[in-house]
mmCIF file of C-alpha atoms in Angstrom:
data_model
loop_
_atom_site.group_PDB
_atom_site.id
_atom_site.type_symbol
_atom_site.label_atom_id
_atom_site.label_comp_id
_atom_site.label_asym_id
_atom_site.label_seq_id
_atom_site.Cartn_x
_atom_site.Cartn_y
_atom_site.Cartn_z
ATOM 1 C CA UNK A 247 78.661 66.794 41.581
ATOM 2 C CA UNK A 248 79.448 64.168 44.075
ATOM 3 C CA UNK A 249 77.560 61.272 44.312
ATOM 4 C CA UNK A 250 77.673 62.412 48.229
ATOM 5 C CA UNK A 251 76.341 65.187 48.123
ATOM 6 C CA UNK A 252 73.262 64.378 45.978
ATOM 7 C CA UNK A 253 71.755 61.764 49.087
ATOM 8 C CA UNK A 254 69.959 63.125 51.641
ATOM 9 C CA UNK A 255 71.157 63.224 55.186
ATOM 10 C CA UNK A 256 69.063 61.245 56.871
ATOM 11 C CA UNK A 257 70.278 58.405 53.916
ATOM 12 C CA UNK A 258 74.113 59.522 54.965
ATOM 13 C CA UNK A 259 73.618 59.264 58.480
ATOM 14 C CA UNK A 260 72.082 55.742 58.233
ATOM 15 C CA UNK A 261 74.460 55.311 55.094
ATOM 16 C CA UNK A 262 77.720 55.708 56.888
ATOM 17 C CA UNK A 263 77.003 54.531 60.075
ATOM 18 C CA UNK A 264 76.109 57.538 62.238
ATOM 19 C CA UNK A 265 79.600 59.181 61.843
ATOM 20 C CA UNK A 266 78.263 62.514 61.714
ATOM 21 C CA UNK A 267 75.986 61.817 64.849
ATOM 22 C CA UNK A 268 79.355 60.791 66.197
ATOM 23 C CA UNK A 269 80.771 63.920 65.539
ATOM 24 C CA UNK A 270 77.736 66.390 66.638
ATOM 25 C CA UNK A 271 77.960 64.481 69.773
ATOM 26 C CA UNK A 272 81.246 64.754 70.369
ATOM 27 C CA UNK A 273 80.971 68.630 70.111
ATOM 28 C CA UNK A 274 78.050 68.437 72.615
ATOM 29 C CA UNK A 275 80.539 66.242 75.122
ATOM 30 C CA UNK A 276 83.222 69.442 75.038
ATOM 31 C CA UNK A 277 81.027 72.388 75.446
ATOM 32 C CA UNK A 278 79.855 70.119 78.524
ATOM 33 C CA UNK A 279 83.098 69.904 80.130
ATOM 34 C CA UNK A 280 83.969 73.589 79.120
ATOM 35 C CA UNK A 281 80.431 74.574 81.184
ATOM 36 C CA UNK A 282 81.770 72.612 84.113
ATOM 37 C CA UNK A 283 84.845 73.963 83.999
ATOM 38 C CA UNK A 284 83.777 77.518 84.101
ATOM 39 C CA UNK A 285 81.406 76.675 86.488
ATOM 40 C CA UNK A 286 84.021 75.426 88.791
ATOM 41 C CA UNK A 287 85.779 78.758 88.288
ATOM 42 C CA UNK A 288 82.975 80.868 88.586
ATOM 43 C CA UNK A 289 82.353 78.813 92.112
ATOM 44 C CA UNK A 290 85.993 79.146 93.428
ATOM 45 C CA UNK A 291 85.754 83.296 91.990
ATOM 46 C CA UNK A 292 82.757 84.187 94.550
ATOM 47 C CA UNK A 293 84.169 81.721 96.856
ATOM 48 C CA UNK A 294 87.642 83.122 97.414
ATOM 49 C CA UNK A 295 86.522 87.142 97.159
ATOM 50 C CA UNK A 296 83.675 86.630 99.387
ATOM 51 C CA UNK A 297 86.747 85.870 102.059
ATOM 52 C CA UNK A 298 87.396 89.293 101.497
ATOM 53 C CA UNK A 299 84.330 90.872 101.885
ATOM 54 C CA UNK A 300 83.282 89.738 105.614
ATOM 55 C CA UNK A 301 81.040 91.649 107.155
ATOM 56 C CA UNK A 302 82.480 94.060 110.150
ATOM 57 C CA UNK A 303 79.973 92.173 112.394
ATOM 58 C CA UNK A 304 81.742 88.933 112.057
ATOM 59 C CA UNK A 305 85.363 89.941 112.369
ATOM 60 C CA UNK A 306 87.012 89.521 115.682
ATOM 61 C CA UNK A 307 86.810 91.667 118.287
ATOM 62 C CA UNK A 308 89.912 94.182 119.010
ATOM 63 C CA UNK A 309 92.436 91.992 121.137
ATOM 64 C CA UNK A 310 92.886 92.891 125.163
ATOM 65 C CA UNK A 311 95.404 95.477 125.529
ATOM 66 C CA UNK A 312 99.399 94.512 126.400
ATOM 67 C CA UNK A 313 100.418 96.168 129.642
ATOM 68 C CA UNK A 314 104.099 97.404 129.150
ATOM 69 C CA UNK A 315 106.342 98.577 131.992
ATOM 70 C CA UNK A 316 107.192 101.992 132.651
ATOM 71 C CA UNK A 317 110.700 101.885 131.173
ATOM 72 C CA UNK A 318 113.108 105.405 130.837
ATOM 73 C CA UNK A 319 115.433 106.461 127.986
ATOM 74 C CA UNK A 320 118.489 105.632 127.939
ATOM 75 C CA UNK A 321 120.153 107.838 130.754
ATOM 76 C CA UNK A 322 123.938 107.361 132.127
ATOM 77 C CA UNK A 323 124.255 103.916 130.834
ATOM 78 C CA UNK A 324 121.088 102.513 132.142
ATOM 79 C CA UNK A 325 119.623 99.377 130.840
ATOM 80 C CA UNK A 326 117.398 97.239 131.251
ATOM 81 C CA UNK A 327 117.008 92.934 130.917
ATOM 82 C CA UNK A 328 113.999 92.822 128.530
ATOM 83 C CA UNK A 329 113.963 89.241 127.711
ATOM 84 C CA UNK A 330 113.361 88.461 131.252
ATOM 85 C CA UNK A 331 110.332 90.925 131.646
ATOM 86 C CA UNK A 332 108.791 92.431 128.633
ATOM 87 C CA UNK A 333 105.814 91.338 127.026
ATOM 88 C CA UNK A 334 106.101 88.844 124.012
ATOM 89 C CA UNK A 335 105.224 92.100 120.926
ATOM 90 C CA UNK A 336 103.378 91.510 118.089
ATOM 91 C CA UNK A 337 106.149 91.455 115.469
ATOM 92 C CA UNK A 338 110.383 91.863 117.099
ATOM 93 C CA UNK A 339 112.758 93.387 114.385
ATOM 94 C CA UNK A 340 116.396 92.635 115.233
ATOM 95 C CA UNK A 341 119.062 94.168 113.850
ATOM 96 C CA UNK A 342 123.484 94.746 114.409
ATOM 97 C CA UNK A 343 125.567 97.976 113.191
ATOM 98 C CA UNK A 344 128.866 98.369 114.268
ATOM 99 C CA UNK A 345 129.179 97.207 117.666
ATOM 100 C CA UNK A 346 125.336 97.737 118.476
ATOM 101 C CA UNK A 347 122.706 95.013 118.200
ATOM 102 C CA UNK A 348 118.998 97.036 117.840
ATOM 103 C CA UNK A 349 115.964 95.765 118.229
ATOM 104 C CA UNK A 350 112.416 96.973 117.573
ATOM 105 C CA UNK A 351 109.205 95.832 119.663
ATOM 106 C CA UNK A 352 106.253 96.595 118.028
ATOM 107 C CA UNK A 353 102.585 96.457 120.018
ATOM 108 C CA UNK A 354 99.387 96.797 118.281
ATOM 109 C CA UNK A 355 97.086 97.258 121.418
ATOM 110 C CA UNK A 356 99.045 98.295 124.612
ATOM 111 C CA UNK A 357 99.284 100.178 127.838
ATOM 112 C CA UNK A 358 102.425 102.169 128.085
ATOM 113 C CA UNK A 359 103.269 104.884 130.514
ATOM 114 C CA UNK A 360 100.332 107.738 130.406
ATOM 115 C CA UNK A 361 98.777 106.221 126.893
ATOM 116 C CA UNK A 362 95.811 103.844 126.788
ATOM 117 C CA UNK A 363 94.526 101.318 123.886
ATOM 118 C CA UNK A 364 97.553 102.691 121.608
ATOM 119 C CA UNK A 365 99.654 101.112 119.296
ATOM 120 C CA UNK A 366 103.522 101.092 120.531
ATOM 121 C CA UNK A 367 106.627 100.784 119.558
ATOM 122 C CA UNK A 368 109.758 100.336 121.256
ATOM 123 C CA UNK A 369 113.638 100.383 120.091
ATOM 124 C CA UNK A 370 117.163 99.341 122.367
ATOM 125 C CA UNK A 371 120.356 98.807 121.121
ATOM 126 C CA UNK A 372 122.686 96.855 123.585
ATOM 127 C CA UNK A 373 126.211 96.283 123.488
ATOM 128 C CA UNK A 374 126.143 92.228 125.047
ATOM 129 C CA UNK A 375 122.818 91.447 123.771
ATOM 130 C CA UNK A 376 122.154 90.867 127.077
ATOM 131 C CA UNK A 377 121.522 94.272 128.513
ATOM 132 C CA UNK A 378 119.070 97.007 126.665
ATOM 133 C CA UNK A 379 118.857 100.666 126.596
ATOM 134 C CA UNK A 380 115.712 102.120 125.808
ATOM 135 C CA UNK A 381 116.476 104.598 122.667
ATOM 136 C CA UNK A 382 113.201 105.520 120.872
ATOM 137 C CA UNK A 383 109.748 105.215 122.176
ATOM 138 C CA UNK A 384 107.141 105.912 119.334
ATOM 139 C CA UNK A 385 102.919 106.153 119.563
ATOM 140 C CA UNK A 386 101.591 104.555 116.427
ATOM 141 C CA UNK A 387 97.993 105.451 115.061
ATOM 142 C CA UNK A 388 95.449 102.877 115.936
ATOM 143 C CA UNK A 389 93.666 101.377 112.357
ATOM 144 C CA UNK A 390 89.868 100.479 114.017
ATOM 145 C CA UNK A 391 89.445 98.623 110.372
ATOM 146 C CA UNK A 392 91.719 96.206 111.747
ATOM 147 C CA UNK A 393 89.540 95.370 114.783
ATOM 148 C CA UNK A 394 86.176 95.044 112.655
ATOM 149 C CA UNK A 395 84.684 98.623 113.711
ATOM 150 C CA UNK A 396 80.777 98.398 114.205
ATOM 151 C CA UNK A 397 80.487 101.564 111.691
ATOM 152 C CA UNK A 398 78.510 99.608 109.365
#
């Protein structure tokens, strides 16, 4: 046997100068920074899915309604100059094919000829990409999620 082994620890920790307190210590130091670290974790966690999970009571109301001009499909080359009247949309999809620039106005919450609180959307094509023709007029579904419906 060692002559190590036969001392008793309290003799080896006073014997070699506290190495193994050193140690213990040392251990105790980590597992405090890995508990603050998963802490921190745990904190962002709730923090970031609790953006998620906002009650329907706090969510903004639905926005006011766009009021869009009565506008015709395209009939015997009439068109129209959008840029100078319609309504800024909630997302504009532009597009070319040969010869023919397209371009898609979307509305969330609008007015438009006999339909009330809908969502719309619009499509031209235009030859000058000056001068529009209405070409597809289409009634989307309205999502009440989006608008923070008081349905509990």
């Amino acid at each position: 046997m060692s002559k190590l082994t036969k001392i008793p620890l309290q003799k080896y920790l006073y014997k070699n100068g506290g190495n193994v307190v050193f140690m213990v210590s040392l251990k105790v130091k980590t597992m405090k920074k890995q508990s603050k670290l998963i802490f921190v974790i745990v904190a962002l966690f709730v923090f970031f899915t609790s953006c998620y999970s906002v009650p329907s009571s706090v969510r903004r109301p639905a926005p006011v309604p766009v009021n869009l001009p009565f506008m015709r499909l395209e009939q015997g080359g009439e068109c129209y100059y959008i840029d100078d009247f319609l309504p800024t949309p909630d997302s504009l999809v532009t597009g070319k094919t040969t010869g023919l620039y397209l371009r898609y106005y979307t509305y969330w919450n609008g007015r438009y000829k006999h339909w009330s609180d809908v969502g719309v959307m619009l499509s031209f094509y235009s030859r000058d990409s000056r001068c529009w023709s209405l070409f597809e007029e289409y009634i989307l579904p309205r999502l009440d999620a989006d608008y923070g419906s008081s349905d509990g």
